[in-house]
């Protein structure tokens, strides 16, 4: 031994089991921090790719940019790529309505437009079609064919198909093919409807600043500027409200992750130092100064950290890898540019910093305490324990069997240990519940294919007759067919229920003496059968959904988030029991609101006041119509093209055939990208929490080896010993659970109601999660003390008593 | 009447080069009511012998019979019950439970047996031990002598047949030591208990009726201490 500090190292080597526990505990904390932060980092990379797929890779869109403006923007040093997007409105191509647009070839890649056959249109008379639209059911055109396009302003022109591009899910689902003209062709078209100059900035550019600069130097008005907020949000550059809300939730949750990491490390270190008061006292006896003891404890901490950090960082990388691997496995084309092994500098950096800093702090305080140990204490062997008067009367031993009383006693008496152990467990629970709020968010705010999502929709203004409906149901590859009637009705209700935003939009709304308003717009009425009502239950905010009851009592279902031209708006705040008066051919009819849905999965074509849902019988009663306007079809196998072709064959001109499968898959992909990470976070936290409990209990039992030896010498039986240790451990766990659940539920509620207020998520008491937490914690606790107890029991009592 | 008997009791620690024979073929018997002291230099095997007699450790070979029952044939649970009813331990380092007060520490073996402590006896014990004023104090609030008296109280609480004491006066000054020895002696006489005590002090050894010497793991009887 060259230096007294070598003692720290020797001590750690001499107690391999204890050292292993401590290293593991620090490694766990580092893994938690590294894992969560790396996952967040990689999550944002994936999310960025996803959003580029969903919305396009541009940051800024300038409406109606002049030549001078585009030239100026293009020449900026911070602009990576830019191109003009012109929307030319609807046009008829071979009798089918299409969306016409033109996009600069240079920017096609950014907007996910991929030519798969032929070439990009360059000449004024060239166009490019979507692959699905080339079929005979739609445009019936192929490369080299010439087609006639009639534009909105009744101009007709001849064009040649020069290329075919990859299907877009949304146009395919809407049944409106996208047709691209060349830039030259678009220039000849007047008037163009909308023109945007799309800009992609270079990496690491402060986009908000750049946009501001562009606005001031070119003197562009605010209403001509729009941002791709989704993309900016994941780049951390959005100042949009929803993004800021989510950022703040992120900050809160990640702060808790940091605190949890710190407490976990501090807890282990505290236990380790406290059990060795005697050893430090002895060192003081042989002449160690207080400063030297402090140094020794710190050196020990440092040594432990050096072993633990690489382990923790490695585990954290592994977690991130698991998430990347899952996503890349499901869709490698989207995420081709993201490496399988993503090394997150931020994640690893925070992990290391937290590990080092915490051990520094964690060893500083116990080191101070260790240094203060008087040499006398070491010799007499008793450490001061501060105890309230009540405890001294021996209250617990009188009402409980002694081993239980002692178990509770020894947990309660060491206030600081109890506090730290509880904190460590409580923080895990708080984190778990906090991240669970994200799961709620995921399920209510992101669309996925639901049980009711059709693979194919048939829409008809004239109505789809029952014969066709029956025939569709009989096709072999079809799983389910269901229909909806749709119509517009004059509906009035109490004027006070109208939202302020709607009143503003409508300017003036006449209110009659009886409090009802004169409807400025019609309302959208939809019919549901019982199956569709059951499907809607997932979005039910209040009331109930029963076809029978609605038929009996003239019920109607209101929708909170009404879609006006695909934009979610709150036009009215209808409540259960509100009366709605609908004009029917046979006079006005009174209906009662029996349920309120958060949203419906489709949007009205016309602007409507609100969306109302009722039963098929009532719908016919109200409107006199009985034919389905929309029929949804679900296939047994999604890519069963044979069945799809058969359905196509049954459809006539009056019916639009909408193939929604690609769009559904894209929506699912968006959901999956987020779900993998959110569930990843929750799993990592749960897993680390469990390991943390096991490890802390292990450490706690191991640190009491001698004490337990004495108890056995005095005559405590093995069963009593187990009971005592178990009760002590359970005391820690329960107090931790209690605190964790109380604060966790508070956080969960705050996040759901305040943080995600824009998404109309109803906060429910997380009872299943709480039960799971309690059961799991208790089971884990019981399980975790079994092994160290067994080891202690297997050793001779004399050996234990002599060992220290 | 024989209360304790050892037959060829041996204990070996370690293997090969580090092998230490702590005890070699110890055979002797102790009668009920006897006061036996064990003397010998450090590391001679005294404590090993005492631990084996109290079943705190397992012998390499040989038997220990208490009341004609082979204690190493008992199962762990049985042994724990047997130990708390029949054997009282007193350690040099007291080994009190720091969270329990004086009264609780003393009644602990009874509580572990789920017995209601005989209030009168415990009060008498506390009185004899001179701890009446300290009943609700914690070990950390007591002096060394007081702590050791609590340990004696704990060892006597169940009125065990045998009391095993490992240098009970090792940490005490001469006055306190004498008090402790006197107390143990008093108890043994009053309740006809058997006391086996390790001591370094020749003076205290002489209180005993019989003195055993342990040297290099070999036990020999020196004869009566008190003539």
PDB file of C-alpha atoms in Angstrom, chain A residues 382-385 387 391-395 397 401-403 406 409-410 413-414 704 706-707 710-720 723 796-798 801-802, chain B residues 51 55-57 76-77 80-81 83-84 89 91 93-101 103-104 108-109 111-114 135-141 147 154 171:
ATOM      1  CA  UNK A 382     -23.169   1.881  19.270  1.00  0.00           C
ATOM      2  CA  UNK A 383     -24.244   4.527  16.864  1.00  0.00           C
ATOM      3  CA  UNK A 384     -26.552   7.235  18.015  1.00  0.00           C
ATOM      4  CA  UNK A 385     -30.082   6.768  16.962  1.00  0.00           C
ATOM      5  CA  UNK A 387     -35.757   8.239  18.800  1.00  0.00           C
ATOM      6  CA  UNK A 391     -40.927   4.659  20.821  1.00  0.00           C
ATOM      7  CA  UNK A 392     -39.079   4.190  24.036  1.00  0.00           C
ATOM      8  CA  UNK A 393     -42.218   2.943  25.741  1.00  0.00           C
ATOM      9  CA  UNK A 394     -42.082  -0.092  23.456  1.00  0.00           C
ATOM     10  CA  UNK A 395     -45.558   0.427  22.091  1.00  0.00           C
ATOM     11  CA  UNK A 397     -43.957  -4.812  20.771  1.00  0.00           C
ATOM     12  CA  UNK A 401     -45.825 -10.209  17.477  1.00  0.00           C
ATOM     13  CA  UNK A 402     -42.291  -9.236  18.324  1.00  0.00           C
ATOM     14  CA  UNK A 403     -40.670 -10.015  14.978  1.00  0.00           C
ATOM     15  CA  UNK A 406     -39.061  -5.182  15.264  1.00  0.00           C
ATOM     16  CA  UNK A 409     -39.369  -0.524  14.211  1.00  0.00           C
ATOM     17  CA  UNK A 410     -36.050  -0.872  12.520  1.00  0.00           C
ATOM     18  CA  UNK A 413     -36.342   4.354  13.383  1.00  0.00           C
ATOM     19  CA  UNK A 414     -33.750   5.191  10.755  1.00  0.00           C
ATOM     20  CA  UNK A 704     -27.734  -6.042   8.525  1.00  0.00           C
ATOM     21  CA  UNK A 706     -24.430  -8.933  11.911  1.00  0.00           C
ATOM     22  CA  UNK A 707     -27.616  -7.657  13.479  1.00  0.00           C
ATOM     23  CA  UNK A 710     -27.281 -11.483  16.992  1.00  0.00           C
ATOM     24  CA  UNK A 711     -31.002 -12.069  16.697  1.00  0.00           C
ATOM     25  CA  UNK A 712     -30.386 -15.684  15.838  1.00  0.00           C
ATOM     26  CA  UNK A 713     -27.990 -16.096  18.749  1.00  0.00           C
ATOM     27  CA  UNK A 714     -30.681 -14.758  21.056  1.00  0.00           C
ATOM     28  CA  UNK A 715     -32.995 -17.436  19.717  1.00  0.00           C
ATOM     29  CA  UNK A 716     -34.872 -16.043  16.767  1.00  0.00           C
ATOM     30  CA  UNK A 717     -35.987 -18.886  14.507  1.00  0.00           C
ATOM     31  CA  UNK A 718     -35.509 -18.858  10.751  1.00  0.00           C
ATOM     32  CA  UNK A 719     -39.183 -18.163  10.114  1.00  0.00           C
ATOM     33  CA  UNK A 720     -39.209 -15.279  12.550  1.00  0.00           C
ATOM     34  CA  UNK A 723     -40.798 -12.411   8.798  1.00  0.00           C
ATOM     35  CA  UNK A 796     -22.938 -20.130  10.882  1.00  0.00           C
ATOM     36  CA  UNK A 797     -23.954 -17.651  13.541  1.00  0.00           C
ATOM     37  CA  UNK A 798     -20.533 -17.652  15.140  1.00  0.00           C
ATOM     38  CA  UNK A 801     -20.614 -12.591  14.823  1.00  0.00           C
ATOM     39  CA  UNK A 802     -16.868 -12.903  14.465  1.00  0.00           C
TER      40      UNK A 802
ATOM     41  CA  UNK B  51     -19.948 -21.369  20.205  1.00  0.00           C
ATOM     42  CA  UNK B  55     -24.892 -24.441  18.646  1.00  0.00           C
ATOM     43  CA  UNK B  56     -23.858 -21.113  17.126  1.00  0.00           C
ATOM     44  CA  UNK B  57     -21.444 -23.089  14.984  1.00  0.00           C
ATOM     45  CA  UNK B  76     -32.771 -25.223  12.323  1.00  0.00           C
ATOM     46  CA  UNK B  77     -36.233 -24.147  13.528  1.00  0.00           C
ATOM     47  CA  UNK B  80     -33.770 -21.850  17.457  1.00  0.00           C
ATOM     48  CA  UNK B  81     -36.610 -22.670  19.840  1.00  0.00           C
ATOM     49  CA  UNK B  83     -31.709 -22.216  22.082  1.00  0.00           C
ATOM     50  CA  UNK B  84     -33.984 -19.443  23.231  1.00  0.00           C
ATOM     51  CA  UNK B  89     -25.745 -15.984  25.732  1.00  0.00           C
ATOM     52  CA  UNK B  91     -21.152 -11.578  24.647  1.00  0.00           C
ATOM     53  CA  UNK B  93     -19.591  -6.788  22.861  1.00  0.00           C
ATOM     54  CA  UNK B  94     -23.036  -6.946  24.521  1.00  0.00           C
ATOM     55  CA  UNK B  95     -24.788  -7.189  21.139  1.00  0.00           C
ATOM     56  CA  UNK B  96     -27.975  -5.511  22.249  1.00  0.00           C
ATOM     57  CA  UNK B  97     -30.628  -4.559  19.727  1.00  0.00           C
ATOM     58  CA  UNK B  98     -30.097  -0.807  19.308  1.00  0.00           C
ATOM     59  CA  UNK B  99     -33.726   0.025  18.493  1.00  0.00           C
ATOM     60  CA  UNK B 100     -35.188  -1.696  21.543  1.00  0.00           C
ATOM     61  CA  UNK B 101     -35.240  -0.236  25.037  1.00  0.00           C
ATOM     62  CA  UNK B 103     -37.062  -3.785  29.007  1.00  0.00           C
ATOM     63  CA  UNK B 104     -37.679  -4.897  25.437  1.00  0.00           C
ATOM     64  CA  UNK B 108     -36.826 -10.294  23.677  1.00  0.00           C
ATOM     65  CA  UNK B 109     -36.232 -14.087  23.978  1.00  0.00           C
ATOM     66  CA  UNK B 111     -41.320 -12.328  23.043  1.00  0.00           C
ATOM     67  CA  UNK B 112     -39.689 -14.433  20.345  1.00  0.00           C
ATOM     68  CA  UNK B 113     -41.313 -17.401  22.056  1.00  0.00           C
ATOM     69  CA  UNK B 114     -44.678 -15.588  21.908  1.00  0.00           C
ATOM     70  CA  UNK B 135     -36.111   0.575  31.912  1.00  0.00           C
ATOM     71  CA  UNK B 136     -37.102   2.757  28.959  1.00  0.00           C
ATOM     72  CA  UNK B 137     -33.640   3.808  27.904  1.00  0.00           C
ATOM     73  CA  UNK B 138     -32.034   2.687  24.702  1.00  0.00           C
ATOM     74  CA  UNK B 139     -28.707   0.836  24.693  1.00  0.00           C
ATOM     75  CA  UNK B 140     -26.973   3.903  23.275  1.00  0.00           C
ATOM     76  CA  UNK B 141     -27.997   5.863  26.346  1.00  0.00           C
ATOM     77  CA  UNK B 147     -25.288  -2.498  28.744  1.00  0.00           C
ATOM     78  CA  UNK B 154     -31.619 -10.947  28.415  1.00  0.00           C
ATOM     79  CA  UNK B 171     -14.923  -4.470  28.171  1.00  0.00           C
TER      80      UNK B 171
END
